[in-house]
Amino acid sequence: MKVEAVPFYAILVAAVTGGCWFVLRYEFYRFKDPKLRQFCDPEISEGTQRLGRDVMFLRDDALQVGDIVRFRTARTGAETTSRVVAVAGQRVAIVAGRLHIDGVEVKDPWGKRANAADVVPDLFVPEGCVYVLNDMRWSNHSDRLDSRAFGPIPVRSVEYVFSPKDGGG
Amino acid sequence: MVPIEAVKSREGLAYLGGAALAFLISALLIAGGIERYLTEDALREAVQAYHRDAPDARAKLVELKDARPGDASTRVLLGCFELERAEDADRLGVAERLFEEALGLEPGRTSASVGLAAARLRLAALKAAEGRAREAASVGELIDRSGLDASDPDVVALRAGMEVLRGRPEQALQLLSSPPRTTPSRAGQGAWHWNRAAAAILARDGDALEAALPAYLLRRLPLPAESQNDPNGPPGDAARLLTMAYRVSLADPAARPPTTEALTQRLERAAAAATLRAGGSGLLRGRYLPPGREEAAVQNALGMAQARLERWADAAESFEQASRANPEEPLYMLNMALARRRQAEGIDAATDAKGRTAAFQRAGEAFRRLCESLAGKEGREATRVLAATSGASALLAGGDVRGAIVLYRTHSTGHPNPAEQARDLGALLDHAKDKACVDEYRRAISLNHPETAALERRVRVRSRR
């Protein structure tokens, strides 16, 4: 093997390794939800395609506030998509339709159309779980499809993760 | 060829040897990594299947346990799976054995000790009262022997559960009075809230509903699914807990809040949690409204609180929903009719005579429907007679004298006091200026009614008409 070819092969090996890593970690996911408009930023509806991060290697603390997650639990019964608003150890309260984290009202950049009469008990987000809320807080039964209806969800129930930035990934 | 050239010199041999060694070590590391990845992959898949409640979750967990005979964590995982889904002693026994196996493999494992204690507590809950307390005490000994951290939220929840089973809810409430300082698991937090709700209900604490709402939110299944195993059988645990919490918070005299404002606040919160409300495509059930007969009990509790606040229209509406949810229970219909009657009495005749009349007629109709539903039912005669009497007076106040007479005559049979019945019927006929009232008054006199003298005067007056 000629010495001059070493950088070429090194780049080739790095490219192949990086490609394998990308294929293992990411996947283009096409949303099948009907047009519920649960999310405002980025807007997601039926047919929207986003680059989702595969969660096989996801650690319990890898999810961040703002991530959109696709998950399934016994309580939801089917694949459900929602946005992370609080992580393990945080105290979540919804008072008069406004989100409070650890006793402080959060200027929630995504929440729209909340209902002041909604009854949501205060909870600590348990270890290994996250609290998810839909952006459109009170339309199209959206309050039935997030943690207000089924509590915090285990991180291990998440199937895909989409970051809040447009395009995901 | 490089290897052929390399063996011709000592240096070449050394480099070749080094390369071969490096290759061997790399190969071993890669093989080890792949094996570890595959092993971890099986664990990861099983854990994900567990949390996603996949149909093959149990099979994967059992396969994992069998593939790792010396691993306590797989037994703990499978034990937790069985414990969450156990509804009878058999399955709880399976969970108990798994946790015991885990402790046998790893004696100091905290999760196995907690799981074993939880399984035994749930088994204790299935026993009769005397055995329950004894078993609960033995769980306490297990916790002490295991050396678990007393401040661990899971341990606090277990101890509170023990106190509940031993019939000491106040001690349980004291243990659970402050929220956990460290973050428990979802199951642990669920147990914490559940035991707090159970203790509050037993202690007849007015905040029982506030404790029950998060307890339900952390359940594995939603309300309808919990209750669907046998549609004609007893409701699921969560439905029963919520129903009792509503009852204690709203309708239990022992848990009555000190002020009207406090009761109003409690009622509004409970109504928002339970009531059917308008959604985008019609009515939706409240998130915390149990199905079936439990819904009727909840609506009745709401009605009782509304009646206490003298919100008679709202109370009548709640009782009517209770009656629709459980038409077999006449109590709800009776409550509705009484609420309608009180609503009618509250309308000022001077300002709204028509409204008052219509309201009394509605109340009378409610009593009539109740009487018809109770007709021919054994053991319900007293309620039927009460409904007939109240209904007749309501129809009378609503101007329907004939309706009152028919209702009373039809449904007051079996009256425990025939003299009273005769007098009342006579009074109704008298209102309608029907001469048959004389016969009824005479019947009442013959049955030695206490107001015989007054009745005789009426007979004399009516006979001269």
XYZ file of C-alpha atoms in Angstrom, chain A residues 1 24 55-57 72-75 88-89 91 115 117-127 129 131 138 140-141 143-144 147-154 156-159, chain B residues 37 41 44-45 47-48 51-53 85 179-180 183-186 189 193 210 213-214 216-223 268-269 272-273 277-281 284-288:
86
model
C 0.000 0.000 0.000
C -28.241 3.511 13.175
C -33.976 5.909 20.771
C -32.303 2.543 21.089
C -29.339 4.136 22.775
C -46.593 4.331 23.170
C -47.714 3.103 26.616
C -50.497 0.930 27.957
C -52.338 4.099 28.906
C -37.370 13.894 35.888
C -37.189 15.609 39.255
C -42.443 19.602 39.799
C -58.392 26.226 29.618
C -60.865 25.458 34.434
C -58.802 22.379 33.552
C -58.044 20.208 36.574
C -54.491 18.850 36.536
C -52.961 17.588 39.791
C -49.464 18.761 40.727
C -46.832 16.092 40.238
C -43.139 15.468 40.578
C -41.901 13.952 37.327
C -40.657 10.525 38.441
C -37.207 9.143 37.777
C -39.917 9.820 33.007
C -43.914 15.217 31.265
C -57.460 22.643 24.476
C -59.395 18.467 19.206
C -59.245 16.522 22.466
C -55.874 17.212 26.583
C -56.588 13.498 26.196
C -49.600 13.884 30.366
C -52.745 15.608 31.601
C -54.584 12.396 30.748
C -51.991 9.713 31.442
C -49.365 11.280 33.638
C -45.610 11.390 33.001
C -44.376 8.863 30.445
C -41.328 6.597 30.833
C -38.146 3.970 27.577
C -41.598 4.181 26.020
C -40.334 6.773 23.525
C -39.818 5.502 19.967
C -24.105 -5.105 22.313
C -29.765 -5.181 22.965
C -32.899 -2.907 25.994
C -35.609 -4.468 23.839
C -37.182 -2.953 28.849
C -38.681 -0.990 25.968
C -42.591 0.288 29.137
C -44.490 0.334 25.836
C -46.713 -2.521 27.049
C -50.701 -6.561 36.148
C -43.800 15.087 49.557
C -40.736 12.873 48.966
C -37.495 11.551 43.087
C -39.147 8.137 43.231
C -39.906 5.882 40.268
C -43.268 6.212 38.569
C -44.810 7.760 43.241
C -50.267 8.901 46.157
C -57.015 15.872 45.889
C -56.427 12.483 41.397
C -52.646 12.021 41.081
C -55.265 7.720 39.320
C -53.054 9.667 36.901
C -50.144 7.342 37.659
C -52.123 4.130 37.089
C -51.002 1.860 34.277
C -54.392 1.704 32.528
C -57.112 4.296 31.912
C -60.375 4.030 33.846
C -66.062 23.310 41.777
C -62.833 21.357 41.679
C -64.386 20.132 36.848
C -62.634 16.813 37.399
C -68.171 18.824 29.373
C -68.478 20.137 25.829
C -65.567 19.318 23.560
C -64.914 20.085 19.919
C -67.174 17.271 18.762
C -66.696 14.476 26.656
C -66.450 12.585 29.884
C -64.460 14.258 32.608
C -60.979 12.776 32.916
C -61.653 11.540 36.432
